[in-house]
Amino acid sequence: MENRSDLIIWLVTWVVISVVIVRSQWSQRIPSIGLPTAYLLTLSMIHFLGGLIYSFPWYHPKNAYLLQSGVNYTQVSLGFIETVYGVIGFGIGCIFLSPWLLTIWKPQWLNQTPQRPDLKLPNTLLKTGLIFIIVVTPLIGRIPGFQGFSVAGIYLLLVGLCLACWREWCQENRRGFLTWIAISCCLPIVTMITLGFIGYGATATAVVLVFVSSFYRHKWQTVVISCLVFILGLSIYITYMRDRSEIRATVWGGQTLESRAERLFNTFSAFEIIDINNQEHLEAIDIRLNQNGLVGKSVEYIQSGNAKFAHGETIWQAILAPIPRLIWPDKPVFAGSGNLVTQYTGQKFADGTSVGIGQVLELYINFGSVGVFVGFMILGTIIRIVDISAGICLINGNWWGFTSWFLPGLALLQPGGVLAAVTASIAASIAIIFIIERLILKTNKNRPLDRKKINSLL
């Protein structure tokens, strides 16, 4: 019988560090739009929950898929410990390194002059994002070199939703504010009906809600609401996973929107509340929301001599990834996440199976535990600098400046993907910002706005 109390110590460490990071963003001494919290949340969904369920003495996976994968408690524990190393590094980067670097560096862009914001910008971004989703992505999304471009375009929709919420909040339009939040909360339904996946929509909703929590004044209400949303979100996920095959068969089978909506209605009419004593509920989390086992397998696989550290090979690939093939036609084709996972864990997957390597595993296979700690420290520093820069633009009415920082910042929120995809998305986001600025936005200068007026809105 495993001694699961050791895992609890690491779980508590994760929670403490996360609380400190969130409180540092809520201190209001340094502006924040919630990017570090959003990253921690997405990381928690694929690592913390998996570590948590294995700390329950009564949980022993019996699902055929889980048994076939061969993941055990020891591997999950090893993988989770590596992730906590990353969270510690992330916290150091967010709380200490980023403010210190900005104090020494003193970049000019932090000296913002209060401006009268462009109230039409949120609608412009929303329309542009919809164009990318409906027109651009289906046309070029599968063309090599344009995947990151199409994904970054979809991020515009999120930026537009966040700015719409901020606009209504500043104008004290309670009804409009709640309406935009409600629209954001419907995104998982949209992605389930159109794609058959809940993850994309759930992540998008989480980003908007975290953004809103960064400026919502009543923090205790935020904490209570966050706990309720967390329970509701897990319950929705459990219910979705129960009927996932039927939902995807309806969506992928080309059924009408009415048939898809009816399928979802039938699923959620038998809604299930998450129950930590329910074996099937815990297995649903273990199947899709637990990458600790893969990390732990890699630790054992490399330490046993079956594979050698990559020594920065995938990091170099991430550096080269933003270079488009239009400029470099002979750019090498890099191995996908699935191949990397198999190479460094020994686990084989069925053809066509998509397996995200995740940033914890990718950093570990390059430089071990030190690589995880240092890599996440650098990542935390970058994300917090972007977060501060976007926050300063936002509170000073420079909404386009906010967009120019926030859009690449969203590309950083991919803890479950390969680093090359992150850098490609960042480059594509910058390209989209340039295109919108030149072709869509009108060159109207923002008028100065009294800082007292801005402070009254915060």
Coordinates of C-alpha atoms in Angstrom, one line a residue:
M1 CA 0.0 0.0 0.0
E2 CA 1.4 3.4 -1.0
N3 CA 2.1 6.1 1.5
R4 CA 0.0 8.8 0.0
S5 CA 0.7 11.3 2.7
D6 CA 3.9 12.2 0.9
L7 CA 1.9 13.4 -2.1
I8 CA -0.3 15.5 0.2
I9 CA 2.7 17.5 1.2
W10 CA 3.4 18.4 -2.4
L11 CA -0.3 19.2 -3.0
V12 CA -0.2 21.7 -0.1
T13 CA 3.0 23.2 -1.4
W14 CA 1.3 23.8 -4.7
V15 CA -1.8 25.4 -3.1
V16 CA 0.3 27.7 -0.9
I17 CA 2.4 29.0 -3.8
S18 CA -0.7 29.5 -5.9
V19 CA -2.3 31.5 -3.2
V20 CA 0.7 33.7 -2.8
I21 CA 0.9 34.3 -6.6
V22 CA -2.8 35.2 -6.8
R23 CA -2.6 37.5 -3.7
S24 CA 0.4 39.3 -5.2
Q25 CA -1.8 40.1 -8.3
W26 CA -4.7 41.3 -6.2
S27 CA -2.5 43.6 -4.1
Q28 CA -3.2 46.4 -6.7
R29 CA 0.3 47.8 -6.1
I30 CA 1.3 46.5 -9.5
P31 CA -1.3 46.2 -12.3
S32 CA -2.4 42.8 -13.4
I33 CA -4.9 41.3 -15.8
G34 CA -4.7 37.8 -14.4
L35 CA -2.3 36.1 -16.9
P36 CA -0.3 34.3 -14.2
T37 CA -3.5 33.1 -12.5
A38 CA -4.9 31.9 -15.9
Y39 CA -1.7 30.0 -16.6
L40 CA -1.7 28.4 -13.1
L41 CA -5.3 27.4 -13.6
T42 CA -4.7 25.7 -16.9
L43 CA -1.6 24.0 -15.5
S44 CA -3.7 22.8 -12.5
M45 CA -6.3 21.2 -14.7
I46 CA -3.8 18.8 -16.2
H47 CA -1.5 18.3 -13.2
F48 CA -3.0 19.3 -9.9
L49 CA -6.3 17.4 -10.3
G50 CA -4.4 14.3 -11.3
G51 CA -2.2 14.5 -8.2
L52 CA -5.2 15.2 -6.0
I53 CA -7.2 12.1 -6.9
Y54 CA -4.1 9.9 -6.4
S55 CA -3.9 11.2 -2.8
F56 CA -7.3 9.6 -2.1
P57 CA -6.6 6.3 -0.4
W58 CA -9.8 4.8 -1.9
Y59 CA -8.9 5.5 -5.5
H60 CA -7.4 2.7 -7.5
P61 CA -8.0 3.0 -11.3
K62 CA -9.9 0.1 -12.9
N63 CA -10.7 1.5 -16.3
A64 CA -9.4 -0.6 -19.1
Y65 CA -7.6 2.4 -20.8
L66 CA -5.9 3.4 -17.6
L67 CA -4.8 -0.2 -16.9
Q68 CA -3.5 -0.6 -20.4
S69 CA -1.4 2.6 -20.1
G70 CA 0.3 1.0 -17.1
V71 CA 0.5 4.3 -15.1
N72 CA 0.9 3.7 -11.3
Y73 CA 0.9 5.7 -8.1
T74 CA 4.7 6.0 -8.1
Q75 CA 4.9 7.5 -11.6
V76 CA 2.1 9.9 -10.8
S77 CA 3.8 11.0 -7.7
L78 CA 7.2 11.4 -9.5
G79 CA 5.5 13.5 -12.2
F80 CA 3.6 15.6 -9.8
I81 CA 6.8 16.4 -7.8
E82 CA 8.5 17.6 -11.0
T83 CA 5.4 19.9 -11.7
V84 CA 5.7 21.4 -8.2
Y85 CA 9.3 22.2 -8.9
G86 CA 8.0 24.1 -11.9
V87 CA 5.3 25.9 -9.8
I88 CA 8.0 27.0 -7.3
G89 CA 10.1 28.4 -10.2
F90 CA 7.0 30.0 -11.7
G91 CA 6.2 31.7 -8.4
I92 CA 9.8 33.1 -8.0
G93 CA 9.6 34.5 -11.6
C94 CA 6.2 36.1 -11.0
I95 CA 6.6 37.5 -7.6
F96 CA 10.3 38.5 -7.5
L97 CA 12.2 38.4 -10.8
S98 CA 9.7 40.3 -13.0
P99 CA 9.2 43.3 -10.8
W100 CA 12.9 43.4 -10.1
L101 CA 13.8 43.3 -13.8
L102 CA 11.2 46.1 -14.6
T103 CA 12.6 48.2 -11.8
I104 CA 16.2 47.9 -13.2
W105 CA 15.2 47.9 -16.9
K106 CA 12.6 50.7 -16.6
P107 CA 11.2 50.2 -20.2
Q108 CA 9.7 53.2 -21.8
W109 CA 6.4 51.5 -22.6
L110 CA 5.5 51.5 -18.9
N111 CA 5.2 55.3 -18.9
Q112 CA 1.7 55.5 -20.2
T113 CA -0.2 58.8 -20.6
P114 CA -4.0 58.5 -19.7
Q115 CA -6.1 58.3 -22.8
R116 CA -9.7 58.3 -23.7
P117 CA -10.3 54.6 -24.8
D118 CA -11.7 53.5 -28.1
L119 CA -15.1 52.2 -27.0
K120 CA -15.6 50.5 -30.5
L121 CA -12.4 48.4 -30.3
P122 CA -14.1 45.5 -28.4
N123 CA -16.7 45.1 -31.1
T124 CA -14.0 45.4 -33.8
L125 CA -12.0 42.6 -32.2
L126 CA -15.1 40.4 -31.7
K127 CA -16.1 40.8 -35.4
T128 CA -12.5 40.1 -36.6
G129 CA -12.3 37.0 -34.3
L130 CA -15.5 35.6 -35.7
I131 CA -14.2 36.2 -39.2
F132 CA -11.2 34.1 -38.4
I133 CA -13.3 31.3 -36.8
I134 CA -15.9 31.1 -39.6
V135 CA -13.8 32.0 -42.7
V136 CA -10.0 32.2 -42.2
T137 CA -9.4 29.1 -40.0
P138 CA -11.3 26.6 -42.3
L139 CA -9.4 28.0 -45.3
I140 CA -5.9 28.1 -44.1
G141 CA -5.9 26.3 -40.7
R142 CA -4.5 23.1 -42.2
I143 CA -1.9 24.7 -44.4
P144 CA 1.7 24.1 -43.0
G145 CA 3.0 27.3 -41.5
F146 CA -0.5 28.9 -41.0
Q147 CA -1.8 26.8 -38.1
G148 CA -0.5 29.3 -35.5
F149 CA -1.8 32.2 -37.5
S150 CA -5.4 30.8 -37.5
V151 CA -5.3 29.9 -33.8
A152 CA -4.0 33.4 -32.9
G153 CA -6.9 34.9 -34.8
I154 CA -9.3 33.0 -32.6
Y155 CA -7.6 34.6 -29.6
L156 CA -8.9 37.9 -30.9
L157 CA -12.4 36.8 -29.8
L158 CA -11.2 36.3 -26.3
V159 CA -9.5 39.8 -26.2
G160 CA -12.7 41.3 -27.5
L161 CA -14.8 39.6 -24.8
C162 CA -12.4 40.7 -22.0
L163 CA -12.4 44.3 -23.3
A164 CA -16.2 44.3 -23.6
C165 CA -16.5 43.2 -19.9
W166 CA -14.0 46.0 -18.9
R167 CA -15.9 48.6 -21.0
E168 CA -19.3 47.8 -19.3
W169 CA -17.7 47.7 -15.9
C170 CA -16.1 51.1 -16.4
Q171 CA -19.4 52.5 -17.6
E172 CA -21.1 51.0 -14.6
N173 CA -23.5 49.1 -17.0
R174 CA -24.3 46.2 -14.7
R175 CA -26.7 44.6 -17.2
G176 CA -24.2 44.8 -20.1
F177 CA -21.4 43.5 -17.8
L178 CA -23.4 40.4 -16.8
T179 CA -24.5 39.9 -20.4
W180 CA -20.9 39.6 -21.7
I181 CA -20.0 37.3 -18.8
A182 CA -23.0 35.1 -19.7
I183 CA -21.9 35.0 -23.3
S184 CA -18.4 34.0 -22.3
C185 CA -19.8 31.2 -20.1
C186 CA -21.6 29.8 -23.2
L187 CA -18.4 29.1 -25.1
P188 CA -18.1 25.5 -23.9
I189 CA -21.6 24.8 -25.3
V190 CA -20.5 26.4 -28.6
T191 CA -17.4 24.2 -28.9
M192 CA -19.3 21.1 -28.0
I193 CA -22.0 21.7 -30.6
T194 CA -19.5 22.7 -33.4
L195 CA -16.4 20.6 -32.6
G196 CA -17.4 17.9 -30.1
F197 CA -14.8 19.2 -27.6
I198 CA -15.4 21.0 -24.3
G199 CA -11.8 21.8 -23.5
Y200 CA -11.4 24.7 -25.9
G201 CA -14.5 26.5 -24.8
A202 CA -13.8 25.8 -21.1
T203 CA -10.3 27.3 -21.3
A204 CA -11.6 30.4 -23.1
T205 CA -14.3 30.9 -20.5
A206 CA -11.7 30.5 -17.7
V207 CA -9.5 33.2 -19.3
V208 CA -12.4 35.7 -19.3
L209 CA -13.5 35.0 -15.8
V210 CA -9.9 35.3 -14.5
F211 CA -9.5 38.6 -16.3
V212 CA -12.7 39.9 -14.6
S213 CA -11.6 38.7 -11.2
S214 CA -8.4 40.8 -11.6
F215 CA -10.4 44.0 -11.4
Y216 CA -13.5 43.0 -9.4
R217 CA -13.3 44.8 -6.1
H218 CA -15.0 42.2 -3.8
K219 CA -12.3 39.6 -3.4
W220 CA -14.1 37.4 -0.9
Q221 CA -17.0 37.2 -3.3
T222 CA -14.5 36.3 -6.0
V223 CA -13.1 33.5 -3.8
V224 CA -16.5 32.0 -3.1
I225 CA -17.7 32.3 -6.7
S226 CA -14.5 30.8 -7.9
C227 CA -15.0 27.7 -5.7
L228 CA -18.6 27.3 -6.9
V229 CA -17.5 27.7 -10.6
F230 CA -14.8 25.2 -10.0
I231 CA -17.2 22.6 -8.7
L232 CA -19.7 23.4 -11.4
G233 CA -17.0 23.2 -14.1
L234 CA -15.9 19.7 -12.9
S235 CA -19.5 18.6 -12.8
I236 CA -20.0 19.7 -16.4
Y237 CA -16.8 17.9 -17.4
I238 CA -17.9 14.7 -15.7
T239 CA -21.3 14.8 -17.3
Y240 CA -19.7 15.5 -20.7
M241 CA -17.2 12.7 -20.4
R242 CA -20.0 10.2 -19.6
D243 CA -21.7 10.8 -22.9
R244 CA -18.7 12.1 -24.9
S245 CA -18.8 9.3 -27.5
E246 CA -22.5 10.0 -28.3
I247 CA -21.9 13.7 -28.5
R248 CA -19.0 13.4 -30.8
A249 CA -20.8 10.8 -33.0
T250 CA -23.6 13.3 -33.4
V251 CA -21.3 16.3 -34.2
W252 CA -18.8 14.5 -36.3
G253 CA -21.5 12.6 -38.1
G254 CA -22.7 15.8 -39.7
Q255 CA -26.0 15.9 -37.9
T256 CA -28.1 19.1 -37.9
L257 CA -27.7 21.8 -35.2
E258 CA -31.1 20.7 -33.9
S259 CA -29.9 17.2 -33.4
R260 CA -26.7 18.3 -31.8
A261 CA -28.6 20.6 -29.4
E262 CA -31.0 17.8 -28.6
R263 CA -28.1 15.5 -27.8
L264 CA -26.6 18.0 -25.4
F265 CA -30.0 18.6 -23.8
N266 CA -30.4 14.9 -23.2
T267 CA -26.9 14.7 -21.7
F268 CA -27.2 17.6 -19.3
S269 CA -30.8 16.8 -18.3
A270 CA -29.2 13.9 -16.4
F271 CA -26.6 16.2 -14.8
E272 CA -24.1 14.7 -12.4
I273 CA -22.5 16.6 -9.5
I274 CA -18.8 15.8 -9.0
D275 CA -18.4 13.1 -6.3
I276 CA -14.9 12.4 -5.0
N277 CA -16.1 9.0 -3.8
N278 CA -17.4 8.0 -7.2
Q279 CA -14.8 5.8 -9.0
E280 CA -16.1 6.7 -12.4
H281 CA -15.8 10.4 -11.7
L282 CA -12.2 10.0 -10.6
E283 CA -11.3 7.9 -13.6
A284 CA -12.8 10.5 -15.9
I285 CA -10.4 13.0 -14.4
D286 CA -7.5 10.5 -14.6
I287 CA -8.1 9.7 -18.3
R288 CA -7.9 13.3 -19.7
L289 CA -6.7 15.6 -16.9
N290 CA -3.6 13.9 -15.6
Q291 CA -0.3 14.3 -17.3
N292 CA 1.7 13.4 -14.2
G293 CA 1.8 9.8 -15.2
L294 CA 3.6 10.6 -18.4
V295 CA 6.1 12.8 -16.6
G296 CA 6.7 10.1 -14.0
K297 CA 7.2 7.5 -16.7
S298 CA 9.8 9.8 -18.4
V299 CA 11.7 10.2 -15.1
E300 CA 11.9 6.4 -14.7
Y301 CA 12.7 5.8 -18.4
I302 CA 15.6 8.3 -18.5
Q303 CA 17.0 7.4 -15.1
S304 CA 17.0 3.7 -16.1
G305 CA 19.2 4.6 -19.1
N306 CA 16.6 3.9 -21.8
A307 CA 16.8 7.5 -23.2
K308 CA 19.2 10.4 -22.9
F309 CA 18.3 14.0 -22.1
A310 CA 17.7 16.1 -25.2
H311 CA 20.0 18.9 -24.0
G312 CA 17.9 21.7 -25.5
E313 CA 17.0 20.1 -28.8
T314 CA 13.3 20.9 -28.5
I315 CA 14.1 24.3 -27.1
W316 CA 16.0 25.1 -30.3
Q317 CA 13.1 23.8 -32.3
A318 CA 10.9 26.3 -30.4
I319 CA 13.3 29.1 -31.3
L320 CA 13.1 28.2 -35.0
A321 CA 9.3 27.5 -35.1
P322 CA 8.2 31.2 -35.6
I323 CA 10.2 31.4 -38.9
P324 CA 7.5 30.9 -41.6
R325 CA 8.2 28.5 -44.5
L326 CA 7.5 31.3 -46.9
I327 CA 10.9 32.7 -45.8
W328 CA 12.6 29.3 -45.1
P329 CA 11.0 26.7 -47.4
D330 CA 13.5 24.0 -46.3
K331 CA 12.9 24.4 -42.6
P332 CA 13.2 21.0 -40.9
V333 CA 10.0 19.2 -40.0
F334 CA 10.0 18.7 -36.3
A335 CA 8.7 15.6 -34.6
G336 CA 5.2 16.0 -33.0
S337 CA 4.4 15.7 -29.4
G338 CA 3.2 12.1 -29.7
N339 CA 6.6 11.0 -31.1
L340 CA 8.4 12.8 -28.3
V341 CA 6.3 11.3 -25.6
T342 CA 6.9 7.8 -27.0
Q343 CA 10.6 8.5 -27.4
Y344 CA 11.1 9.5 -23.7
T345 CA 8.5 7.3 -22.0
G346 CA 8.6 4.2 -24.0
Q347 CA 4.8 4.2 -24.2
K348 CA 3.3 3.7 -27.6
F349 CA 0.0 5.2 -28.8
A350 CA -2.5 4.2 -31.5
D351 CA -2.1 5.9 -34.9
G352 CA -3.8 9.2 -35.0
T353 CA -3.8 9.6 -31.2
S354 CA -3.0 13.2 -30.2
V355 CA -0.8 13.3 -27.1
G356 CA 0.3 16.7 -25.8
I357 CA 3.8 16.5 -24.3
G358 CA 3.2 19.4 -21.9
Q359 CA 5.8 21.9 -20.8
V360 CA 6.7 20.0 -17.6
L361 CA 7.6 16.9 -19.6
E362 CA 9.3 18.8 -22.4
L363 CA 11.5 20.8 -20.0
Y364 CA 12.4 17.6 -18.0
I365 CA 13.5 15.6 -21.1
N366 CA 15.8 18.5 -22.0
F367 CA 17.6 19.3 -18.7
G368 CA 15.9 17.2 -15.9
S369 CA 14.5 18.7 -12.7
V370 CA 16.8 21.8 -13.0
G371 CA 15.4 22.4 -16.4
V372 CA 11.8 22.3 -15.1
F373 CA 12.6 24.7 -12.3
V374 CA 14.6 27.2 -14.4
G375 CA 12.3 26.9 -17.4
F376 CA 9.2 27.7 -15.3
M377 CA 11.0 30.6 -13.6
I378 CA 11.8 32.1 -17.0
L379 CA 8.2 31.5 -18.1
G380 CA 6.8 33.0 -14.9
T381 CA 8.9 36.1 -15.4
I382 CA 7.9 36.6 -19.0
I383 CA 4.2 36.1 -18.3
R384 CA 4.2 38.5 -15.4
I385 CA 6.0 41.2 -17.4
V386 CA 3.4 40.8 -20.2
D387 CA 0.7 40.9 -17.5
I388 CA 2.0 44.1 -16.0
S389 CA 2.5 45.8 -19.3
A390 CA -1.0 45.0 -20.5
G391 CA -2.5 46.0 -17.2
I392 CA -0.8 49.5 -17.3
C393 CA -2.1 50.0 -20.8
L394 CA -5.6 49.0 -19.8
I395 CA -6.0 51.3 -16.8
N396 CA -4.6 54.2 -18.8
G397 CA -7.2 53.8 -21.5
N398 CA -4.8 52.5 -24.1
W399 CA -6.9 49.6 -25.2
W400 CA -5.0 48.9 -28.4
G401 CA -1.8 48.8 -26.4
F402 CA -3.5 46.3 -24.0
T403 CA -4.5 44.2 -27.0
S404 CA -1.0 44.2 -28.4
W405 CA 0.3 42.7 -25.1
F406 CA -2.7 40.5 -24.2
L407 CA -2.9 38.7 -27.5
P408 CA 0.7 37.3 -27.4
G409 CA 0.1 36.7 -23.7
L410 CA -2.8 34.4 -24.4
A411 CA -0.4 32.4 -26.7
L412 CA 1.7 31.7 -23.6
L413 CA -1.2 29.9 -21.8
Q414 CA -0.5 26.5 -23.3
P415 CA 1.0 24.4 -20.5
G416 CA -0.2 21.2 -22.2
G417 CA 1.4 21.8 -25.6
V418 CA 4.8 21.7 -27.1
L419 CA 7.0 24.8 -26.8
A420 CA 7.3 25.2 -30.5
A421 CA 3.6 25.7 -30.8
V422 CA 3.8 28.4 -28.2
T423 CA 6.5 30.4 -30.0
A424 CA 4.7 29.9 -33.3
S425 CA 1.5 31.3 -31.8
I426 CA 3.3 34.3 -30.3
A427 CA 4.8 35.1 -33.7
A428 CA 1.5 34.8 -35.4
S429 CA -0.2 37.0 -32.7
I430 CA 2.3 39.7 -33.4
A431 CA 1.7 39.4 -37.1
I432 CA -2.0 39.7 -36.6
I433 CA -1.6 42.8 -34.4
F434 CA 0.4 44.4 -37.2
I435 CA -2.2 43.5 -39.8
I436 CA -5.1 44.8 -37.8
E437 CA -3.3 48.0 -37.0
R438 CA -2.5 48.6 -40.7
L439 CA -5.7 47.4 -42.4
I440 CA -8.6 47.5 -39.9
L441 CA -8.1 50.1 -37.2
K442 CA -8.6 53.8 -38.1
T443 CA -5.7 56.1 -37.2
N444 CA -7.6 58.2 -34.7
K445 CA -5.5 59.6 -31.9
N446 CA -6.9 58.9 -28.4
R447 CA -7.7 62.1 -26.5
P448 CA -6.2 62.6 -23.0
L449 CA -8.3 61.6 -20.1
D450 CA -8.1 62.9 -16.5
R451 CA -6.3 60.4 -14.3
K452 CA -8.8 61.1 -11.5
K453 CA -11.6 59.8 -13.8
I454 CA -9.6 56.6 -14.4
N455 CA -8.9 56.1 -10.7
S456 CA -12.6 56.4 -10.0
L457 CA -13.3 53.5 -12.2
L458 CA -10.8 51.1 -10.6

